[in-house]
Amino acid sequence: MTLILFAFLALIALAGGLGVVLSRNPVHSALSLLLNFASIAVIYFLLHAQFLGVVQVIVYAGAIVVLFLFVVMLIGGNIGPYRHGSRTVTSVIAVGLAAAFLALVVWSVVQVLPMSATPVGAPDAGSVQAVGMALYTDYLVPFELASLLLLVGMLGGVVLARRYQPFAEDETQ
Amino acid sequence: MNLPHIDFSVITPELIVIATALVVMLAEFVGAHATPSPTRSHRIALIALLGLVLAALAAVAGLGRAATDIQGMLVADDLGRYLELVVLLAAALGLLLAWDYLPQFTKMHSEYYALYLLAVVGMMFMGKSTELITLFVSLEILSVALYVLTGFHRGQLAAGEAALKYFLLGAFSSAFFIYGAALLYGDTGSTHLVDIAARASGGFLTLAGLALLLVGFGFKLAVVPFHMWTPDVYQGAPTPVTAFMSVGTKAAAFVALFRVLQAAGVSYATWSLVLALLATLTMTWGNLAALRQSSLKRMLAYSSIAHAGYMLIGVTAGMQLGLSAVLFYLFAYAFMNIGAFAVVSLLERPGYHATQDATIDAARGLFARKPLLAVVMAIFLLSLAGVPPLAGFFGKLYLFNAAVQSGWIWLAIVGMINSVVSAYYYLRVTVLMFMTEADETSFLRSPLSNATGLAIAVAMVGTLLLGIFAGPWLQQLGQAALAFAGS
């Protein structure tokens, strides 16, 4: 069952990844990336890494893809296909880098073969409960400090985004 | 389920400043339809100042007590308390500078003071952190607040440029810092400095992690070669912010650096040579670049890079001797540097659209116009150059002495040569003030602000008193350093 699910999700993730690279429209690329992130998040859940899965959805699928889309929309989503004068050169570099990265991944996987069946750390280390316990007991101080950081971020956003009204006497100068 | 025991007395001063920041933020809503005005701004500033003074009293009350901590994440020891005092002193002086400066170009007073106080809180927490995540979050609190404060003068393109530059490079350096923390965690399985000290392998992971942390610190300290942002940011930011952050950020980052290095898990011989080279580069580059500046703020920015280099000599000298010398220097630097920036802020043309940056020509003939102000500025500059018997002289003396005693004789000599070089640009301004006639380029804000006057007076008294009572004060700080080095 798990294996079938994994194969299915892996195929979707692969399709998403290919979509990112192959589509001409940047918006389609960003949406394919979303598909890729979401299916990987489900794979994390399959591995009982609940926290990782949730973070994947919130941070990557949520925040980062939205950020991408924002940028794409800001600079104009419909810029059409790029003018490619040196398309072949870029492709060669890109394929070369991808191949090198693939080789690195395969090499590092081979290094740890045969894989042991024993999970790393406590079985429920990645569960929402365990993370919550750690966050509110052992890591309470940085957690609370993060609330200050958010406050600073909000204040800063208000200051920078607010329409500026200079003083009346300044305008007359 | 075990709820953690939290000893709130560890962070009393921080809690006071946080509460003040919240009050200041909400002060905007008191009195409906109240239009922002200078009086209103002064009222908000007064609340903020009271909070800073209360926090300082709380820190002083704790001096000499045994170190306590919260879950090994935040520690209240004498080192932390002295750091709080430096930061609060710099914050209070910077706040007095903003008193009349701020209403000249903005209406957002609550926001300014709230962000300012939160930056102070970040610095205080940073100097008390004994755990890498806490350290990082504190660093981010102060950084994000300072990014916004840098760009606060919306009428000036230079301010926006400075804020953007600071933000981008700051985010970049944060990545270095967090990567270093991750490597140290990978090496030891813990983010607590105590555990890292005990378990570090001393191998590649430790070294790489420590090096990346050093890059993160180097950026905040404006150490060459991570200083590129400094002149633009110090020049573009409102002068009160520049004055505050040049001292506060350095103080927090230096104390945190001491804490990290003590727990580095790497031998003294390994990191001290790196720091000695960084110190040499920083002093030399800062002083040489300052020689050819025509803007007063830019000159002081390069001078502040050079001073970070002097203080790095103290870090190189090690925990005991070096730490007390660096602490002493931070106090001296707070007085003389903010004093100099206070006078510079009076030489700037006010207004929303005006180019506020003062060139050194603005100081022409200051002695003929305001003799007292010129004399005071000269004293600040001479103290920065390290002329006896002012605070800056003893600061440098202790730093170089610490270096010599720990065997870094060449480093002390490089520092002395640099002091001589730096005297040129400090004296150039002094000569302009005393020996030239005022012309159309010279300027002085009038009427002179009382709050700025008070800040200048406090800085002046501090510069003189630290010079006179240098010995006893160093002994006081030495005890804190001893307690820290022994722990």
XYZ file of C-alpha atoms in Angstrom:
660
model
C 0.000 0.000 0.000
C 2.688 2.458 1.078
C 4.773 1.472 -1.897
C 1.921 2.102 -4.334
C 1.216 5.474 -2.722
C 4.898 6.357 -2.824
C 5.218 5.427 -6.494
C 2.130 7.446 -7.342
C 3.355 10.513 -5.396
C 6.862 10.221 -6.782
C 5.466 10.231 -10.307
C 3.431 13.360 -9.551
C 6.485 15.024 -8.027
C 8.531 14.151 -11.081
C 5.829 15.470 -13.377
C 5.773 18.698 -11.348
C 9.533 19.001 -11.576
C 9.493 18.500 -15.325
C 6.700 21.040 -15.582
C 8.848 23.627 -13.821
C 11.658 23.205 -16.305
C 9.732 22.647 -19.509
C 6.864 25.138 -19.444
C 7.427 28.409 -21.269
C 5.079 30.442 -19.109
C 6.606 31.425 -15.735
C 3.230 31.210 -13.993
C 2.845 27.614 -15.144
C 6.343 26.894 -13.851
C 5.466 28.270 -10.433
C 2.252 26.246 -10.309
C 4.121 23.072 -11.304
C 6.522 23.814 -8.476
C 3.526 23.920 -6.156
C 2.467 20.475 -7.359
C 5.982 19.191 -6.734
C 6.137 20.644 -3.202
C 2.710 19.325 -2.268
C 3.422 15.749 -3.360
C 6.745 15.776 -1.516
C 4.900 16.968 1.584
C 2.658 13.907 1.394
C 5.738 11.684 1.055
C 7.012 13.230 4.310
C 3.733 12.310 5.977
C 4.141 8.754 4.717
C 7.522 8.694 6.447
C 5.862 9.789 9.741
C 7.709 13.098 9.578
C 4.604 15.109 10.316
C 6.365 18.304 11.269
C 8.467 18.280 8.112
C 5.337 17.681 6.046
C 3.472 20.569 7.629
C 6.446 22.892 7.250
C 6.772 21.843 3.644
C 3.171 22.829 2.989
C 3.216 26.081 4.955
C 6.655 27.438 4.099
C 7.428 26.033 0.659
C 4.050 25.420 -0.920
C 2.527 28.385 0.895
C 4.976 31.207 1.348
C 7.687 30.584 -1.212
C 5.505 29.758 -4.198
C 3.341 32.788 -3.416
C 6.525 34.852 -3.316
C 7.523 33.494 -6.719
C 4.093 34.272 -8.120
C 4.258 37.792 -6.680
C 7.544 38.465 -8.414
C 6.317 36.938 -11.669
C 3.152 39.047 -11.561
C 5.098 42.185 -10.666
C 7.488 41.917 -13.580
C 4.654 40.828 -15.859
C 3.546 37.213 -16.070
C 2.987 37.262 -19.799
C 6.470 38.030 -20.998
C 6.206 35.129 -23.419
C 9.065 32.921 -24.553
C 12.528 34.331 -23.958
C 14.711 35.497 -26.775
C 17.270 32.778 -26.830
C 20.412 33.710 -28.636
C 22.608 31.284 -26.734
C 19.982 28.695 -25.946
C 22.290 25.767 -26.669
C 25.017 27.057 -24.364
C 22.577 27.525 -21.479
C 21.082 24.082 -22.067
C 24.482 22.435 -22.034
C 25.413 24.171 -18.769
C 22.049 23.354 -17.189
C 22.126 19.698 -18.229
C 25.724 19.421 -17.058
C 24.911 20.853 -13.641
C 21.844 18.653 -13.309
C 23.871 15.574 -14.192
C 26.549 16.518 -11.669
C 23.920 16.978 -8.974
C 22.307 13.652 -9.829
C 25.692 11.957 -9.630
C 26.254 13.528 -6.203
C 22.888 12.279 -4.921
C 23.434 8.768 -6.294
C 26.924 8.687 -4.837
C 25.746 9.745 -1.370
C 22.932 7.179 -1.434
C 25.357 4.420 -2.460
C 27.585 5.416 0.439
C 24.943 4.473 3.016
C 23.839 1.234 1.298
C 22.675 -1.184 2.507
C 20.210 0.988 4.387
C 19.364 -0.027 7.906
C 15.721 -0.475 8.761
C 16.046 1.193 12.155
C 14.659 4.706 12.183
C 16.894 7.537 13.279
C 15.962 9.025 16.657
C 12.773 8.330 18.572
C 9.939 6.873 16.444
C 7.675 9.860 17.031
C 10.429 12.487 16.943
C 8.810 14.270 14.030
C 5.256 14.159 15.316
C 3.304 17.311 15.954
C 3.095 16.389 19.622
C 6.832 15.947 20.069
C 7.620 19.163 18.233
C 5.009 21.043 20.235
C 6.391 19.716 23.504
C 9.924 20.726 22.560
C 8.787 24.143 21.397
C 6.848 25.003 24.544
C 9.221 23.528 27.104
C 12.861 23.185 26.014
C 12.808 25.937 23.404
C 10.384 28.287 25.104
C 12.831 31.197 25.175
C 13.609 31.377 21.446
C 9.935 30.709 20.730
C 8.887 33.715 22.771
C 11.679 35.819 21.279
C 10.347 34.925 17.849
C 7.126 36.693 18.835
C 9.158 39.867 19.355
C 10.740 39.344 15.952
C 7.283 39.114 14.383
C 6.259 42.309 16.173
C 9.313 44.092 14.764
C 8.492 42.739 11.322
C 4.907 43.994 11.494
C 5.907 47.418 12.764
C 8.564 47.665 10.078
C 6.083 46.682 7.391
C 3.662 49.361 8.559
C 6.374 52.010 8.603
C 7.729 51.186 5.173
C 4.400 50.665 3.438
C 2.592 53.658 4.889
C 1.953 56.513 2.523
C 4.216 59.313 3.505
C 2.789 62.614 4.707
C 5.418 65.269 5.183
C 4.841 68.177 7.483
C 2.874 71.125 6.212
C 5.691 73.557 6.884
C 8.039 71.308 4.992
C 5.922 71.425 1.886
C 6.078 75.181 1.810
C 9.853 75.213 1.959
C 4.328 16.937 31.551
C 6.987 19.103 33.097
C 6.489 22.776 32.663
C 9.827 24.555 32.646
C 10.801 26.721 35.544
C 11.387 30.268 34.363
C 13.319 32.673 36.548
C 12.077 36.018 35.288
C 14.604 37.955 37.342
C 17.175 36.904 34.715
C 15.579 39.170 32.156
C 14.136 41.998 34.293
C 15.809 44.821 32.326
C 14.692 43.318 29.019
C 11.122 42.927 30.269
C 11.076 46.601 31.292
C 12.236 47.709 27.840
C 9.731 45.400 26.090
C 6.897 46.792 28.224
C 8.033 50.332 27.424
C 8.134 49.525 23.714
C 4.530 48.277 23.858
C 3.392 51.358 25.787
C 5.158 53.639 23.312
C 3.559 51.803 20.410
C 0.086 52.171 21.857
C 0.664 55.813 22.822
C -0.320 56.637 19.261
C -3.909 55.764 20.103
C -4.211 57.799 23.295
C -6.224 60.920 22.638
C -8.354 60.471 19.542
C -7.557 62.571 16.471
C -4.478 63.860 18.169
C -2.270 65.184 15.409
C 1.387 64.299 15.638
C 3.315 67.306 16.811
C 6.721 67.937 18.343
C 5.216 68.083 21.860
C 3.529 64.750 21.322
C 6.777 63.320 20.040
C 8.539 64.602 23.151
C 5.979 62.943 25.389
C 6.534 59.594 23.667
C 10.295 60.051 23.827
C 10.060 60.807 27.526
C 8.237 57.516 28.191
C 10.882 55.660 26.209
C 13.673 57.424 28.093
C 12.083 56.533 31.443
C 11.917 52.903 30.380
C 15.591 52.907 29.451
C 16.565 54.492 32.780
C 14.466 51.979 34.746
C 16.026 49.100 32.850
C 19.489 50.490 33.547
C 18.659 50.708 37.263
C 17.510 47.092 37.192
C 20.774 46.080 35.520
C 22.836 48.038 38.069
C 20.893 46.446 40.936
C 21.910 43.030 39.653
C 25.645 43.793 39.433
C 27.803 41.536 41.552
C 25.117 38.907 42.038
C 25.772 35.306 41.093
C 24.964 34.267 37.542
C 21.517 32.794 36.961
C 20.034 31.480 33.771
C 16.829 30.409 32.031
C 17.125 26.833 30.759
C 20.708 27.494 29.755
C 19.487 29.803 27.000
C 19.781 33.214 28.566
C 22.217 33.990 31.325
C 22.361 36.957 33.672
C 26.014 37.349 34.651
C 28.028 40.495 35.231
C 29.270 40.442 31.648
C 25.669 40.511 30.449
C 24.765 43.268 32.898
C 27.650 45.491 31.783
C 26.645 44.881 28.191
C 23.102 45.966 29.040
C 24.502 49.136 30.569
C 26.521 49.974 27.427
C 23.529 49.339 25.176
C 21.144 51.299 27.404
C 23.626 54.176 27.646
C 23.997 54.312 23.868
C 20.225 54.032 23.480
C 19.529 56.852 25.927
C 22.058 59.161 24.262
C 20.722 58.280 20.808
C 17.203 58.950 22.033
C 18.185 62.421 23.218
C 19.631 63.098 19.766
C 16.356 62.025 18.161
C 14.357 64.261 20.524
C 14.406 67.340 18.282
C 15.839 65.665 15.199
C 12.958 63.290 14.557
C 10.100 65.836 14.291
C 12.042 67.537 11.499
C 11.379 64.805 9.007
C 8.669 62.399 10.116
C 5.350 62.119 11.872
C 5.689 58.464 12.814
C 7.048 58.986 16.295
C 5.451 56.020 18.061
C 6.715 53.672 15.389
C 10.203 55.106 15.540
C 10.585 54.809 19.292
C 8.913 51.380 19.448
C 11.277 49.985 16.803
C 14.176 51.700 18.510
C 13.348 50.092 21.865
C 12.871 46.688 20.257
C 16.293 47.004 18.655
C 17.624 47.727 22.154
C 15.894 44.582 23.456
C 17.425 42.522 20.664
C 20.909 43.767 21.556
C 20.402 43.062 25.259
C 19.164 39.540 24.587
C 21.997 38.926 22.159
C 24.620 39.652 24.793
C 22.912 37.320 27.248
C 22.348 34.358 24.922
C 24.182 31.148 25.640
C 22.419 29.131 22.985
C 22.705 29.498 19.231
C 19.001 29.655 18.317
C 18.333 32.288 20.975
C 21.394 34.168 19.784
C 20.189 34.064 16.193
C 16.652 35.213 16.974
C 17.990 38.100 19.084
C 20.350 39.048 16.270
C 17.429 39.102 13.858
C 15.289 41.236 16.184
C 17.942 43.927 16.329
C 18.803 43.633 12.630
C 15.258 43.872 11.292
C 14.513 46.826 13.565
C 17.679 48.577 12.384
C 16.934 47.928 8.694
C 13.677 49.829 9.081
C 15.172 52.586 11.232
C 17.889 53.090 8.612
C 15.275 53.815 5.973
C 13.152 55.977 8.245
C 13.898 59.240 6.468
C 11.553 58.667 3.555
C 12.309 61.980 1.913
C 15.867 60.988 1.105
C 16.888 58.628 -1.628
C 20.107 57.873 0.233
C 18.118 56.520 3.190
C 16.187 54.105 1.005
C 19.354 52.980 -0.699
C 21.064 52.461 2.639
C 18.149 50.480 4.060
C 17.929 48.217 1.018
C 21.664 47.610 1.004
C 21.695 46.884 4.721
C 18.725 44.543 4.389
C 20.087 42.529 1.471
C 23.596 42.155 2.845
C 22.215 41.572 6.343
C 19.979 38.761 5.132
C 22.977 37.316 3.321
C 25.101 37.397 6.468
C 22.268 35.862 8.513
C 22.405 32.908 6.150
C 26.113 32.510 6.894
C 25.399 32.672 10.612
C 22.612 30.092 10.567
C 24.647 27.789 8.336
C 27.495 27.963 10.833
C 25.094 27.213 13.676
C 23.725 24.242 11.748
C 27.213 22.833 11.199
C 28.043 23.176 14.892
C 24.769 21.433 15.691
C 25.633 18.681 13.243
C 28.975 18.283 14.938
C 27.774 18.210 18.539
C 24.042 17.470 18.478
C 23.272 20.541 20.559
C 22.852 24.254 20.113
C 23.789 25.073 23.705
C 27.217 26.669 23.922
C 28.046 24.585 27.004
C 27.415 21.340 25.140
C 29.271 22.557 22.085
C 32.290 23.343 24.253
C 32.162 19.863 25.760
C 31.458 17.799 22.657
C 32.981 19.615 19.684
C 35.156 17.313 17.635
C 37.579 20.057 16.660
C 37.512 18.662 13.155
C 36.326 20.079 9.864
C 32.701 20.557 10.959
C 33.699 22.558 14.034
C 36.122 24.724 12.112
C 33.738 25.356 9.230
C 30.873 26.108 11.613
C 32.942 28.521 13.633
C 34.273 30.216 10.511
C 30.760 30.785 9.180
C 29.653 32.171 12.555
C 32.641 34.509 12.420
C 31.496 35.786 9.025
C 28.064 36.504 10.511
C 29.595 38.358 13.441
C 32.080 40.121 11.176
C 29.239 41.594 9.195
C 27.475 42.966 12.253
C 30.736 44.317 13.652
C 31.656 45.921 10.304
C 34.941 44.037 10.144
C 36.934 44.217 6.889
C 36.252 42.408 4.485
C 32.600 42.318 5.582
C 32.297 46.095 5.957
C 31.059 47.148 2.506
C 27.655 48.228 3.760
C 28.918 50.372 6.624
C 29.725 53.751 4.999
C 26.507 53.868 2.972
C 24.297 52.737 5.834
C 25.875 55.043 8.420
C 25.611 57.936 5.981
C 22.064 57.240 4.844
C 20.505 56.468 8.226
C 19.160 59.307 10.398
C 22.091 60.518 12.522
C 20.556 59.484 15.896
C 20.123 55.943 14.536
C 23.687 55.908 13.217
C 25.030 57.052 16.574
C 23.067 54.402 18.449
C 23.743 51.483 16.161
C 27.438 52.169 15.730
C 27.836 51.512 19.455
C 24.939 49.200 20.361
C 25.359 46.629 17.609
C 29.102 46.447 18.193
C 28.666 45.980 21.934
C 26.125 43.183 21.576
C 28.057 41.410 18.831
C 31.393 41.636 20.671
C 29.989 40.151 23.872
C 28.231 37.391 21.917
C 31.466 36.735 20.036
C 33.303 36.292 23.341
C 30.669 33.819 24.503
C 30.854 31.830 21.270
C 34.657 31.798 21.190
C 34.849 30.592 24.765
C 32.691 27.636 23.782
C 34.275 27.220 20.377
C 35.746 23.825 21.042
C 38.720 25.007 19.025
C 42.008 25.923 20.587
C 42.950 29.537 21.239
C 45.923 29.234 18.884
C 43.632 28.383 15.974
C 41.220 31.286 16.104
C 43.429 33.967 17.579
C 45.608 34.205 14.473
C 42.543 34.605 12.239
C 41.232 37.362 14.500
C 44.625 39.071 14.586
C 44.683 39.209 10.781
C 41.098 40.473 10.656
C 41.967 43.140 13.227
C 44.974 44.297 11.199
C 42.950 44.485 7.978
C 40.048 46.248 9.654
C 42.111 48.922 11.413
C 44.262 49.665 8.394
C 41.505 49.737 5.819
C 39.156 51.760 8.040
C 41.742 54.406 8.800
C 43.111 54.707 5.264
C 39.622 55.041 3.791
C 38.629 57.614 6.414
C 41.516 59.845 5.336
C 39.851 60.846 2.098
C 36.227 61.362 3.146
C 34.565 64.737 2.790
C 31.306 63.790 4.526
C 31.472 63.898 8.314
C 29.158 60.915 8.748
C 31.092 58.850 6.210
C 34.340 59.737 7.929
C 32.925 58.626 11.274
C 31.636 55.447 9.609
C 35.129 54.513 8.449
C 36.470 55.537 11.836
C 33.939 53.161 13.400
C 35.277 50.349 11.195
C 38.764 51.167 12.468
C 37.529 51.128 16.069
C 35.984 47.680 15.521
C 39.501 46.671 14.487
C 41.004 48.050 17.707
C 38.455 46.099 19.727
C 39.254 42.939 17.760
C 42.776 43.271 19.186
C 41.149 42.797 22.580
C 39.283 39.714 21.405
C 42.532 38.311 20.030
C 44.155 38.838 23.418
C 41.801 36.306 24.937
C 39.166 35.986 27.592
C 40.532 37.574 30.701
C 42.733 40.543 29.776
C 41.103 41.154 26.438
C 37.525 41.028 27.652
C 37.895 43.696 30.328
C 39.767 45.932 27.866
C 37.049 45.503 25.233
C 34.318 46.248 27.791
C 36.168 49.377 28.860
C 36.584 50.431 25.251
C 32.887 49.920 24.557
C 31.956 52.318 27.365
C 34.532 54.866 26.208
C 33.411 54.472 22.602
C 29.757 54.956 23.557
C 30.569 58.342 25.116
C 33.012 59.751 22.594
C 31.464 58.421 19.402
C 27.879 59.375 20.197
C 29.189 62.738 21.397
C 30.846 63.298 18.024
C 27.708 62.220 16.167
C 25.661 64.594 18.351
C 27.732 67.573 17.207
C 27.541 66.331 13.608
C 23.746 66.195 13.865
C 23.790 69.905 14.726
C 25.786 70.661 11.579
C 23.210 69.054 9.295
C 20.601 71.094 7.470
C 17.187 69.998 8.715
C 14.108 69.321 6.647
C 12.256 66.638 4.798
C 13.779 67.066 1.371
C 17.030 68.712 2.363
C 20.240 66.802 1.926
C 21.058 66.357 5.545
C 24.505 65.022 5.114
C 27.075 67.406 6.582
C 30.409 67.825 4.847
C 33.468 68.658 6.855
C 33.203 72.185 5.473
C 30.097 72.670 7.608
C 32.423 72.719 10.612
C 34.405 75.688 9.231
C 34.955 78.382 11.784
C 32.807 76.659 14.393
C 35.047 78.035 17.124
C 34.254 81.606 16.130
C 30.528 80.887 16.055
C 30.080 78.612 19.086
C 33.351 78.324 21.000
C 32.074 75.842 23.567
C 30.650 73.476 20.959
C 33.895 73.551 18.993
C 35.957 72.764 22.087
C 33.665 69.888 23.023
C 33.782 68.445 19.484
C 37.558 68.735 19.526
C 37.658 66.772 22.774
C 35.491 63.996 21.319
C 37.670 63.788 18.222
C 40.898 63.814 20.251
C 39.495 61.060 22.445
C 38.643 59.019 19.336
C 42.194 59.568 18.138
C 43.458 58.372 21.523
C 45.014 61.468 23.064
C 45.681 61.325 26.827
C 44.136 61.812 29.344
C 40.778 61.139 27.668
C 38.730 57.939 27.748
C 39.809 56.869 24.268
C 43.470 56.941 25.243
C 43.001 54.599 28.175
C 40.761 52.367 26.099
C 43.496 51.899 23.526
C 46.167 51.619 26.210
C 44.345 48.706 27.852
C 43.686 47.004 24.517
C 47.321 47.253 23.408
C 48.491 46.262 26.882
C 46.312 43.146 26.778
C 47.768 42.303 23.373
C 51.359 42.705 24.573
C 50.749 40.637 27.702
C 49.299 37.785 25.702
C 52.211 37.818 23.270
C 50.727 39.768 20.364
C 53.399 42.450 20.267
C 53.261 43.032 16.508
C 49.503 43.479 16.716
C 49.879 46.173 19.362
C 52.432 47.954 17.169
C 50.084 47.839 14.171
C 47.392 49.303 16.404
C 49.644 52.162 17.499
C 50.662 53.001 13.932
C 46.992 53.046 13.023
C 46.208 55.433 15.874
C 48.792 57.824 14.479
C 47.278 57.591 10.999
C 43.809 58.206 12.397
C 44.947 61.359 14.159
C 45.289 62.990 10.737
C 41.598 62.962 9.849
C 40.390 63.752 13.345
C 42.761 66.709 13.541
C 41.809 67.906 10.057
C 38.273 68.586 11.310
C 39.643 70.210 14.451
C 41.852 72.509 12.393
C 38.878 73.490 10.225
C 36.875 74.357 13.324
C 39.531 76.464 14.985
C 41.695 77.952 12.270
C 39.387 78.864 9.405
C 36.810 81.564 8.959
C 33.153 80.707 8.672
C 31.938 80.970 5.076
C 28.779 80.098 3.141
C 29.484 76.348 3.406
C 29.517 76.394 7.190
C 26.297 75.687 8.963
C 24.870 75.235 12.431
C 21.324 74.320 13.340
C 19.618 77.017 15.346
C 18.179 77.247 17.861
C 20.381 74.620 19.441
C 18.351 71.752 20.804
C 18.350 71.375 24.581
C 18.042 67.594 24.382
C 21.045 67.330 22.073
C 22.876 69.680 24.414
C 22.122 67.345 27.307
C 23.356 64.346 25.310
C 26.564 66.208 24.458
C 27.045 67.186 28.099
C 26.580 63.609 29.304
C 28.931 62.267 26.642
C 31.483 64.962 27.552
C 31.353 64.178 31.271
C 31.624 60.473 30.489
C 34.636 60.944 28.231
C 36.432 62.973 30.893
C 35.440 60.833 33.898
C 36.351 57.549 32.203
C 39.739 59.084 31.533
C 40.225 60.189 35.128
C 38.849 57.082 36.853
C 40.085 54.629 34.224
C 41.943 52.375 36.679
C 39.149 51.641 39.170
C 36.602 51.209 36.399
C 38.826 48.726 34.583
C 39.175 46.765 37.826
C 35.392 46.611 38.144
C 35.068 45.301 34.598
C 37.988 42.967 35.200
C 36.022 41.175 37.907
C 33.182 40.532 35.483
C 35.696 39.277 32.933
C 37.345 37.062 35.516
C 34.022 35.552 36.539
C 33.225 34.888 32.881
C 36.620 33.438 31.981
C 36.505 31.157 35.007
C 32.999 29.901 34.360
